[in-house]
Coordinates of C-alpha atoms in Angstrom, one line a residue:
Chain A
X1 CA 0.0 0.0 0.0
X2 CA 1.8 3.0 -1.4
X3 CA 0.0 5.9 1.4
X4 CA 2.0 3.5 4.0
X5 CA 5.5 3.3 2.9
X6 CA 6.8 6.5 4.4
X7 CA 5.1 4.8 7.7
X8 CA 7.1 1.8 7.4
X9 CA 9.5 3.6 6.7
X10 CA 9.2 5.7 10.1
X11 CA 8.6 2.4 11.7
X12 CA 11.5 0.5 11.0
X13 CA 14.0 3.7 11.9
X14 CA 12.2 4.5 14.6
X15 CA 12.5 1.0 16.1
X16 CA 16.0 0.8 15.8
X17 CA 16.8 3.8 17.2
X18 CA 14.5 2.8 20.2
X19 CA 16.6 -0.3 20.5
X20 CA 19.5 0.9 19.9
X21 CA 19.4 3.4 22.1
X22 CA 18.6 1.4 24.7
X23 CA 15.3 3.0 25.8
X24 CA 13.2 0.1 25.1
X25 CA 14.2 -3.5 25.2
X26 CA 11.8 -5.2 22.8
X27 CA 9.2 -3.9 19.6
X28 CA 6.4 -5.3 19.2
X29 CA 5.2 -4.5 15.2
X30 CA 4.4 -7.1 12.3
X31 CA 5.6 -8.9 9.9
X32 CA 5.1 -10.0 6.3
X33 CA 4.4 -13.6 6.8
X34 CA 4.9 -16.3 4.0
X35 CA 1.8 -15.2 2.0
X36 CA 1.4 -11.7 0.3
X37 CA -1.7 -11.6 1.9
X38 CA -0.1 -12.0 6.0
X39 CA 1.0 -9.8 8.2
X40 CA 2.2 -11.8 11.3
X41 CA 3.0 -10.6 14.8
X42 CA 7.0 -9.6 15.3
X43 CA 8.6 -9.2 18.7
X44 CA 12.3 -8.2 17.9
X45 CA 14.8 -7.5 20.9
X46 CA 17.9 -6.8 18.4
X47 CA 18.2 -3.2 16.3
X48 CA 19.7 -5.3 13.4
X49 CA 16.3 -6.7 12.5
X50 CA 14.2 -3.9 12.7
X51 CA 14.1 -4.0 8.4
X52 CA 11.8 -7.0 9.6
X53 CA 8.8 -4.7 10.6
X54 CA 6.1 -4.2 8.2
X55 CA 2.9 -2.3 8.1
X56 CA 0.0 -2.8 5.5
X57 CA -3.4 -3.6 5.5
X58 CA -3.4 -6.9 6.6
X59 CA -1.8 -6.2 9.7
X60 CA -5.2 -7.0 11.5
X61 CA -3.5 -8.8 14.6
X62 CA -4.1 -6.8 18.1
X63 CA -0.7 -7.0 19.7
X64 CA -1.7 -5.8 23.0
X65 CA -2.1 -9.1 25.1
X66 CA 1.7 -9.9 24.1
X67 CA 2.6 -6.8 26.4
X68 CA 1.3 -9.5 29.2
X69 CA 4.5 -11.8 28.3
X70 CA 6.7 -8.9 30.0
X71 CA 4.0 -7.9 32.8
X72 CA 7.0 -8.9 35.4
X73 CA 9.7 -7.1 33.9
X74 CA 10.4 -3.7 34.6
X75 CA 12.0 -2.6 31.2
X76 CA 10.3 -1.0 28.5
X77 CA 8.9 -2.5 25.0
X78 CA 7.2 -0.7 22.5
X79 CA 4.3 -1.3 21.1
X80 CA 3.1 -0.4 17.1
X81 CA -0.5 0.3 17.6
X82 CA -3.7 0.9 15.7
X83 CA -6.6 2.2 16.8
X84 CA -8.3 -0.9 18.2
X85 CA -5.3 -2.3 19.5
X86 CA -4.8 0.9 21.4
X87 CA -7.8 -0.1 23.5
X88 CA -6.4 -3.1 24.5
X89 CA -3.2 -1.4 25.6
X90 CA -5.7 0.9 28.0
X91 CA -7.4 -2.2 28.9
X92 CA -4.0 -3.8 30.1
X93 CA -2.9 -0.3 32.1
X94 CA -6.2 0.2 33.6
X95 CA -6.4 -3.5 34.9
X96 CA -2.8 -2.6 36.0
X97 CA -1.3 -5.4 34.5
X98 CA 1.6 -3.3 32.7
X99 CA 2.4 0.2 34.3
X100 CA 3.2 3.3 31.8
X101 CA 6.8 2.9 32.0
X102 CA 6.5 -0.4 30.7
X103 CA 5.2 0.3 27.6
X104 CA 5.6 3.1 25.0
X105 CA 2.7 3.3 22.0
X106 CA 3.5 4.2 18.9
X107 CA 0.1 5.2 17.0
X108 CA -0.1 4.2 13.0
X109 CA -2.8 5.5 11.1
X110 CA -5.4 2.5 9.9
X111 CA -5.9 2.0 6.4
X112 CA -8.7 -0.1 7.3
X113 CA -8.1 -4.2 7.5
X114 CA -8.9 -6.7 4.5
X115 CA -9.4 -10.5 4.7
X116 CA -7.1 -12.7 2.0
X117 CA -10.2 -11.6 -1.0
X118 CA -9.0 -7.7 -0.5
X119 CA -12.9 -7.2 0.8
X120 CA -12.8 -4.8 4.3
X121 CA -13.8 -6.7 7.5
X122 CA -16.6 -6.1 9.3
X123 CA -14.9 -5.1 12.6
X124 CA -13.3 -2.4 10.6
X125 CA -16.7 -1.2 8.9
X126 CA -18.0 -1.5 12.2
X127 CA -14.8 0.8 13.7
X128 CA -16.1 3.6 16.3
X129 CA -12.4 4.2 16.9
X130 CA -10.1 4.1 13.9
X131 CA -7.3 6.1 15.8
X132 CA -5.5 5.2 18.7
X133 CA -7.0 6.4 22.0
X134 CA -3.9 7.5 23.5
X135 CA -0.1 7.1 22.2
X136 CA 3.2 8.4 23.0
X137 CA 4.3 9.1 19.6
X138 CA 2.5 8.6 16.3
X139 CA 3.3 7.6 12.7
X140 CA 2.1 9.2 9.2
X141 CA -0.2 12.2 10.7
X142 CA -2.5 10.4 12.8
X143 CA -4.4 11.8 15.5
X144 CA -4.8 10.8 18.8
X145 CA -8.7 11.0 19.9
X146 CA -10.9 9.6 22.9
X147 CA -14.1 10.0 20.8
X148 CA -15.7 8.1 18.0
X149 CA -14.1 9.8 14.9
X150 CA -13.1 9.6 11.3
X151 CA -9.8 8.0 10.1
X152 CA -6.8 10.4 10.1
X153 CA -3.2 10.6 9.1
X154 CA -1.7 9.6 5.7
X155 CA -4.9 6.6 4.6
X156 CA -7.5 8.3 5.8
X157 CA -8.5 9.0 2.2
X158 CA -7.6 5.2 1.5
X159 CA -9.8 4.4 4.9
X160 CA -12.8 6.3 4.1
X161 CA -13.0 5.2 1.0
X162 CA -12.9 1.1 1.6
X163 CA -15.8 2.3 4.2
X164 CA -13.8 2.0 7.4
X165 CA -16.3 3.1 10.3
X166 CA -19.1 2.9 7.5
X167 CA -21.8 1.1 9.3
X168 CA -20.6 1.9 13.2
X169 CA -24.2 2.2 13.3
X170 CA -25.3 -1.3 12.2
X171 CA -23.1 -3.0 15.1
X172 CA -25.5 -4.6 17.0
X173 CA -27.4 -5.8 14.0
X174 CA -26.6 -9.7 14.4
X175 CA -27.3 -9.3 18.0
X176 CA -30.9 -7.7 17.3
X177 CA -31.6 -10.4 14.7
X178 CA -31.1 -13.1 17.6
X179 CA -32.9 -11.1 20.0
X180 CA -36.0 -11.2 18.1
X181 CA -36.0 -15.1 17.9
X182 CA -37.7 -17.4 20.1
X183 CA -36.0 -18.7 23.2
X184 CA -36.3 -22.2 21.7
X185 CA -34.5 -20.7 18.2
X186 CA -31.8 -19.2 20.4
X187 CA -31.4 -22.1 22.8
X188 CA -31.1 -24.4 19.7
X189 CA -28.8 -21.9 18.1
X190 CA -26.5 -21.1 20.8
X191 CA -26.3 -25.0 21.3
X192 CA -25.2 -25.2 17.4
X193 CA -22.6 -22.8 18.2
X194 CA -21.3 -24.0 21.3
X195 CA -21.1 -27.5 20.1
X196 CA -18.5 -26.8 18.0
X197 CA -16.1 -25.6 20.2
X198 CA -13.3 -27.3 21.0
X199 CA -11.6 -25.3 24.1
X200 CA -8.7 -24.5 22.2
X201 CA -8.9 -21.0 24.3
X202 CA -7.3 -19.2 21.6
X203 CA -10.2 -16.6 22.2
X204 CA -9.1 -16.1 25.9
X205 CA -5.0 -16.2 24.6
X206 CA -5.5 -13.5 21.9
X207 CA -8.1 -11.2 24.7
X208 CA -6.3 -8.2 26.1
X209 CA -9.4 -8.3 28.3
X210 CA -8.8 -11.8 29.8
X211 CA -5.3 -10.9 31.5
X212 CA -5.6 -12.8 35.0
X213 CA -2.4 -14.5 35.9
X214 CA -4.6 -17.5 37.0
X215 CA -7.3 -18.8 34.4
X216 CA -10.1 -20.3 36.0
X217 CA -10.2 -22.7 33.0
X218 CA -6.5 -23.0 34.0
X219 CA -6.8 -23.9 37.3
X220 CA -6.2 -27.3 39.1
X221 CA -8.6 -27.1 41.7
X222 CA -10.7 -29.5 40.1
X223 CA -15.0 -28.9 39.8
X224 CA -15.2 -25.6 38.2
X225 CA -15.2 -27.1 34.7
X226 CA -14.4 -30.5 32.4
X227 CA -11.5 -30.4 30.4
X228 CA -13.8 -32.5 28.2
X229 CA -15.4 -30.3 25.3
X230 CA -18.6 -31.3 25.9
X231 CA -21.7 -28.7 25.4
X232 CA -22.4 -28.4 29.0
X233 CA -18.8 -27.5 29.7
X234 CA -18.3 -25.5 26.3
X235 CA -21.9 -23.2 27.3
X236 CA -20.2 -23.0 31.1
X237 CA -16.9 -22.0 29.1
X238 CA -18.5 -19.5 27.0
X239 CA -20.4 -18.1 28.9
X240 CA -18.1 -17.7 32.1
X241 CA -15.6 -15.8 29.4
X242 CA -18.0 -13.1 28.6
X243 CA -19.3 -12.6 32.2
X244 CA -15.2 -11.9 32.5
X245 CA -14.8 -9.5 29.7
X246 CA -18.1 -7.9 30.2
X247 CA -17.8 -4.4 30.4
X248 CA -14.1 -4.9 29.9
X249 CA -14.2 -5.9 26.3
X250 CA -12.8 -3.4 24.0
X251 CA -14.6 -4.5 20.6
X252 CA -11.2 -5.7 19.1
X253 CA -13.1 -8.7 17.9
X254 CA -9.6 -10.9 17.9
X255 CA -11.6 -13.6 19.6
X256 CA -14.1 -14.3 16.6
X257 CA -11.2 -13.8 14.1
X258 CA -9.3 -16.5 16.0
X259 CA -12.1 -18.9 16.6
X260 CA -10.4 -21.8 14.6
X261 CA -14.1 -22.6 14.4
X262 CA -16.2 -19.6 13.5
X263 CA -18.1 -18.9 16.7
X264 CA -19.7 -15.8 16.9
X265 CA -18.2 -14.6 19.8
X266 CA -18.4 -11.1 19.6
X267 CA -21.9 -11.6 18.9
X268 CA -22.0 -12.2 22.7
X269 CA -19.6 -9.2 23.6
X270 CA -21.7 -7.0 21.3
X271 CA -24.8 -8.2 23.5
X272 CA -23.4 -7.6 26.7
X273 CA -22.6 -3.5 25.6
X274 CA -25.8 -3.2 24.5
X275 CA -27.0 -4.0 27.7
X276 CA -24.6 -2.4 29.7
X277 CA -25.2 0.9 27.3
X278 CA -28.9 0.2 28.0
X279 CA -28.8 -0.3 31.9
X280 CA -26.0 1.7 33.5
X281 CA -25.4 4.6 30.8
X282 CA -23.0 4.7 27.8
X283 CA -19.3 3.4 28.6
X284 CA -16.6 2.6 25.6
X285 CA -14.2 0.2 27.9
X286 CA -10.4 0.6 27.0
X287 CA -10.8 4.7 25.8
X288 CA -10.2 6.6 29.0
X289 CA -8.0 4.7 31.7
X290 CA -10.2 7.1 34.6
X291 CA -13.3 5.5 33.6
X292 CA -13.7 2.4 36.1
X293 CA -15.6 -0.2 34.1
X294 CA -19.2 -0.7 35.0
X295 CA -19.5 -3.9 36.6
X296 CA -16.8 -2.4 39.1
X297 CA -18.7 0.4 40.0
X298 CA -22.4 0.8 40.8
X299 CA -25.3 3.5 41.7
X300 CA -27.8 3.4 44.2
X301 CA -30.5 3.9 42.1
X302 CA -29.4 1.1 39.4
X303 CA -32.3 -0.8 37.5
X304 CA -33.8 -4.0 39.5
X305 CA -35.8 -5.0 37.1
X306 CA -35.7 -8.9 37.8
X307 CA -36.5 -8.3 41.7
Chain B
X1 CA -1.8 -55.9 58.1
X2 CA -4.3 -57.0 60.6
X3 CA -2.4 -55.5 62.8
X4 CA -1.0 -52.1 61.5
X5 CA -4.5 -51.4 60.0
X6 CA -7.8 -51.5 62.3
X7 CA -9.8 -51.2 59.0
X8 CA -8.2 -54.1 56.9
X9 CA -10.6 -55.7 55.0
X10 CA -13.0 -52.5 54.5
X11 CA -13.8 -51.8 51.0
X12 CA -11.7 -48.2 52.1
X13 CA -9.0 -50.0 52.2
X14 CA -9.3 -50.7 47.8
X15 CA -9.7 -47.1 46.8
X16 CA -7.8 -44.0 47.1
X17 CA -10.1 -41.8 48.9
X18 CA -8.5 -39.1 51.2
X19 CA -5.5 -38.3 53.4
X20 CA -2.7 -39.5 50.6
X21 CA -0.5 -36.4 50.3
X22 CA 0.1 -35.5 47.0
X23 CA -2.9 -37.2 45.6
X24 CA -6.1 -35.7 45.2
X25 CA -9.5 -36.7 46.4
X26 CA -11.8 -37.9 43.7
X27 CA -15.3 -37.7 43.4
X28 CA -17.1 -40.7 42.2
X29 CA -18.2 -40.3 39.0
X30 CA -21.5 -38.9 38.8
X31 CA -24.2 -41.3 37.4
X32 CA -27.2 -39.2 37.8
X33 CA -27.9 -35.6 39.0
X34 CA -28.2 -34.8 42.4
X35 CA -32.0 -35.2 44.0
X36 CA -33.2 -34.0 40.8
X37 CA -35.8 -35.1 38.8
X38 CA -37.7 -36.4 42.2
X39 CA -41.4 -37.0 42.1
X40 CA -44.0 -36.9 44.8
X41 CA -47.0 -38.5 44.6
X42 CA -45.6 -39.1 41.2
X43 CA -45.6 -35.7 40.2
X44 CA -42.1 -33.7 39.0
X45 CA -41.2 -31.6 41.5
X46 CA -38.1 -28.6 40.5
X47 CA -35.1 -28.5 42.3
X48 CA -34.5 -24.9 42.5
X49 CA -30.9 -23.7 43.9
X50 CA -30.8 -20.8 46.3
X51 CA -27.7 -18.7 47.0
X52 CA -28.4 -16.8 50.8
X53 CA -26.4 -14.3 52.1
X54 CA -25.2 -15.1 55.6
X55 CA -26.5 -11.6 57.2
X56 CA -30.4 -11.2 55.5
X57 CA -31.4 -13.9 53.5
X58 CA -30.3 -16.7 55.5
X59 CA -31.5 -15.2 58.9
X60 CA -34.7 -14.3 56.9
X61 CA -35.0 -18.3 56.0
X62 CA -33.7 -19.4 59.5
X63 CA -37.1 -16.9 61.4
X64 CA -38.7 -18.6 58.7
X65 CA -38.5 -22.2 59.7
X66 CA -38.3 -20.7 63.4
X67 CA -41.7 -19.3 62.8
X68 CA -42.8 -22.4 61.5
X69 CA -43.8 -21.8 58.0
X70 CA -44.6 -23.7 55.6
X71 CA -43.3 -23.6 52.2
X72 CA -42.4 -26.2 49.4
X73 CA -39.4 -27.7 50.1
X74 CA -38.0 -27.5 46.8
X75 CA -34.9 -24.8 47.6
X76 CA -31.7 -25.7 48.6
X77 CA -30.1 -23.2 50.5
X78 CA -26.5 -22.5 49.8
X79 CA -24.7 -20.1 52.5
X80 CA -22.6 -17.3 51.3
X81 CA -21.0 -14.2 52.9
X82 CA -22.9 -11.7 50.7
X83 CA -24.4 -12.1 47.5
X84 CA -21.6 -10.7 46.6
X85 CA -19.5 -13.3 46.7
X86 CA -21.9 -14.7 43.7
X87 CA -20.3 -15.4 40.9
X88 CA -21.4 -16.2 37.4
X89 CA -20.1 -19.6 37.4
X90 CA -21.9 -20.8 40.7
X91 CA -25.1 -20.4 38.5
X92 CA -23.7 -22.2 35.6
X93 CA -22.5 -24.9 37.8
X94 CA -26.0 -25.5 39.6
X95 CA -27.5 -25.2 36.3
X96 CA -25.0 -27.8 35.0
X97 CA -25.7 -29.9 38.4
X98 CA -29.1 -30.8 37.9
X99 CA -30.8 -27.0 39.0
X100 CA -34.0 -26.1 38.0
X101 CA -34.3 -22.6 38.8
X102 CA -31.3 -20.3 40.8
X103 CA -32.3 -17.8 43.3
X104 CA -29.8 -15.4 44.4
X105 CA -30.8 -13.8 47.4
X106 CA -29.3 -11.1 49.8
X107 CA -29.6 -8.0 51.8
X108 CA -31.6 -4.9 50.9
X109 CA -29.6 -1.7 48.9
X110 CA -27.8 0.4 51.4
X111 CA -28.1 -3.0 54.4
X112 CA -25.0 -4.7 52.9
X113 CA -23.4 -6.3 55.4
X114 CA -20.4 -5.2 53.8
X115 CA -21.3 -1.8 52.4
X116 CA -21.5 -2.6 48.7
X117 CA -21.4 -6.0 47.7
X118 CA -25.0 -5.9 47.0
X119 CA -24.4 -3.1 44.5
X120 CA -22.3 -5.6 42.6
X121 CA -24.8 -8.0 43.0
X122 CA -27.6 -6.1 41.4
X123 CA -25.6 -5.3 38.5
X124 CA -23.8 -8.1 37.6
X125 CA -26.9 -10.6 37.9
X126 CA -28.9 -7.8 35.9
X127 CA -26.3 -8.6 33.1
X128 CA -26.5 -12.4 33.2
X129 CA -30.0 -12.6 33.6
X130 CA -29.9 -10.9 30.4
X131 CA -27.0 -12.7 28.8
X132 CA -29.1 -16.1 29.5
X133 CA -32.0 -15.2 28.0
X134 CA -29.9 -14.1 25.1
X135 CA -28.5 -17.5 25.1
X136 CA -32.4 -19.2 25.7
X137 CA -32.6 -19.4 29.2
X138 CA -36.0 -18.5 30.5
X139 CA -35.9 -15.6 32.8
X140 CA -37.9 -17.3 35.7
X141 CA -35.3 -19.7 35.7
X142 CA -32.8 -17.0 36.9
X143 CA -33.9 -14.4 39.1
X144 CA -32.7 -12.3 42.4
X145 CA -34.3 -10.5 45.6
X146 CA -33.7 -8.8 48.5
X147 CA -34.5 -10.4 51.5
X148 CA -33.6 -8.8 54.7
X149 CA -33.6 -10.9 58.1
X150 CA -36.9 -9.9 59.6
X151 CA -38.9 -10.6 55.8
X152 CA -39.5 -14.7 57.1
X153 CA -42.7 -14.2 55.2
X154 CA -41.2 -12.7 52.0
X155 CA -38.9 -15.7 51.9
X156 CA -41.2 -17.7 52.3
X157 CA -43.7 -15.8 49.5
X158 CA -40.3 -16.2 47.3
X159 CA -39.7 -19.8 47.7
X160 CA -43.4 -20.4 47.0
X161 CA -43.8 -17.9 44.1
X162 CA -40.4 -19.3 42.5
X163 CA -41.7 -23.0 42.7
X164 CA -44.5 -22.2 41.0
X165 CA -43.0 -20.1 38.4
X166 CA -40.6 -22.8 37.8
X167 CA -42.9 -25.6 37.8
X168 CA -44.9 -24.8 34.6
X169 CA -41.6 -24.7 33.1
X170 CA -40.3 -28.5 33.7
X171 CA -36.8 -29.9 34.0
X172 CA -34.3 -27.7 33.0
X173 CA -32.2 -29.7 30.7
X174 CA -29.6 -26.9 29.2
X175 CA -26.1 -27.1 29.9
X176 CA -27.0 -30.4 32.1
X177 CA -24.0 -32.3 32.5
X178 CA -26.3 -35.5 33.3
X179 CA -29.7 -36.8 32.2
X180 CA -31.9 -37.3 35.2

């Protein structure tokens, strides 16, 4: 993509200075994988292979869980970020698993993100927040904003005109088509869906969201849940994971793109904002760091409709 | 080994139950849910699940049976701090256990025990109440209330009320991990 190879450019000095310099011991960026069409995650520690990094508009993998890998160690990495995986990065310093010093972001505008046919993704026609929410530095002209915006910096011509934030109004379109089923329909589709899973918690791996150091799928203390992948302990599994992202989950959809198995995972995320949005006021998790999410805070005069 | 062990012979002596450092303590594995499914006078009777809070709820249920009244005896009480201390997964789990219905119970906004938990309570379950019924769960199958530990009658109303509810509705059978 030609608008972003001054900002590869940028992005491959930059890191080596970083490294070089000593201020940061590790970049996290991408890659171009073996295919034209992937752009893998890089973590590079040494200045020499900075060339490495890459920046297009396949680069659709949120980086910000890997910052967990270093949560112990005090030394900086920095991080390449777009505008959803900025989110996760606020996610990760609000839940105080990484402090600021451990992390410097480096914003890149977002040309919006195309599967292997060229056609945009529906996260990214979907996007609210197509530049990062905060950063330390930024890349090709982007702006930093905490509100719903328009693509800037050096593809927002390219964004805008793929559709990127298009139909931000239309997210909660697969949600309202399930809602209007019956509860036999949605039992028997949820069932569908959850049947296939087969617990390969890549959608927990990939979550900046689900950071604890001690999964409760993880656990040994046995009783909480089968190893087995039956539906019982897939629903429990499911359904546990989006009780623990709920109002946490910062619409990244990396879970549903990971799903070696096409659940519609974000369908459930998607759900539990609306609700949240509905019940306890609007709240976009992983914008503002000050904002505690809202199943950690409550009101007096909160809804009780099921009492 | 007569001698060394007072309990040679036992069928204990076979299986490796407790008391073995290092080893854990299995449970048997299940063959058929818990008292569900149970019938009197040949009729289905739900097995509904309640979670109490140790200050309200379970004091309210305690004046209740000290009181002497009557209600079905279809809700098993579980103790818990606060309701609070309620998470998602003890629902799923007594759902997946054979539950019919899951009452979580506690003190009244602003009589927390603990100042807040309640709070937490109220919104959270408000959530996964919804998130069920997203997912097909019937709403009476899942519901809160406030019950402070003078309200023996209103616990007693809500056991009643709840059986009833539930009744109409038959067996749960989603997310069961064993047929009745």
């Amino acid at each position: 993509m030609k608008e972003l190879h001054n900002v590869n450019v940028a992005m491959r000095t930059l890191a080596r200075e970083l490294l070089e310099s000593g201020t940061v011991a590790g970049v996290y960026g991408w890659k171009k994988g073996s295919r034209p069409t992937l752009t893998s995650p890089l973590y590079i520690q040494d200045a020499a292979k900075a060339d490495r990094l890459a920046y297009d508009q396949y680069a659709v993998s949120n980086l910000s869980a890997l910052l967990l890998d270093h949560r112990n160690n005090d030394k900086k990495r920095a991080i390449f970020v777009k505008g959803c995986d900025s989110r996760g990065v606020v996610r990760l310093l609000q839940d105080q698993q990484i402090t600021p010093e451990q992390v410097l972001v480096i914003g890149l505008p977002c040309p919006g993100m195309v599967d292997e046919a060229g056609s945009l993704l529906t996260k990214c026609a979907e996007c609210r927040f197509p530049n990062p929410v905060m950063a330390d530095q930024v890349l090709g002209g982007v702006e930093v904003s905490k509100q719903p915006s328009a693509p800037t910096g050096v593809t927002a011509e390219a964004a805008r005109k793929v559709g990127v934030g298009s139909r931000a109004g239309e997210r909660m379109a697969q949600v309202a088509q399930l809602e209007g089923k019956t509860a036999a329909e949605k039992e028997a589709y949820w069932a569908e869906q959850h049947d296939k899973c087969i617990r390969c918690y890549a959608c927990r791996n990939v979550c900046p969201a689900c950071n604890c150091r001690d999964c409760i799928f993880d656990t040994e203390k046995k009783g909480w849940v089968s190893k087995a992948a039956t539906s019982s302990a897939n629903a429990f599994f499911a359904i546990t994971r989006a009780m623990h992202v709920a109002g946490r989950c910062v619409d990244c959809g990396e879970c549903e793109r990971v799903c070696p198995m096409d659940i519609p995972i974000m369908t459930v995320n998607r759900k539990l904002q609306q609700d949240i949005e509905a019940l306890f006021g609007p709240y976009d998790a992983g914008v503002d760091e000050t904002v505690v999410p809202p199943l950690g805070r409550y009101q007096t005069d909160d809804p009780e409709e099921f009492l | 080994m007569s001698a060394l062990s007072p309990k040679s012979g036992s069928p204990a002596d076979c299986a490796v139950t407790e008391g073995h450092v290092g080893l854990p303590v299995l449970d048997p594995p299940p063959t058929a849910a818990p008292d569900t499914g149970k019938t009197k006078n040949g009729e289905w009777q739900p097995y509904i699940v309640g979670f109490a809070c140790n200050w309200c709820t379970y004091a309210g249920a305690d004046l209740a049976g000290l009181s002497r009244m009557q209600y079905p005896p279809n809700m098993r009480l579980v103790r818990v701090p606060c309701s609070g201390r309620v998470n998602p997964q003890f629902v799923l789990r007594a759902f997946q256990k054979g539950a019919d219905a899951v009452l979580v119970a506690g003190c009244h906004p602003g009589d927390c025990h603990y100042g807040t938990g309640n709070y937490f309570t109220r919104r959270r379950f408000l959530l996964m109440q919804r998130l069920l019924t997203f997912m097909g769960v019937d709403p009476r199958r899942f519901q809160a209330r406030w019950i402070s530990g003078s309200e023996a009658p209103k616990f007693r109303d809500v056991v009643t009320e709840l059986t009833e509810q539930v009744r109409p509705l038959g067996p749960n059978r989603l997310w069961r991990e064993v047929e009745p």
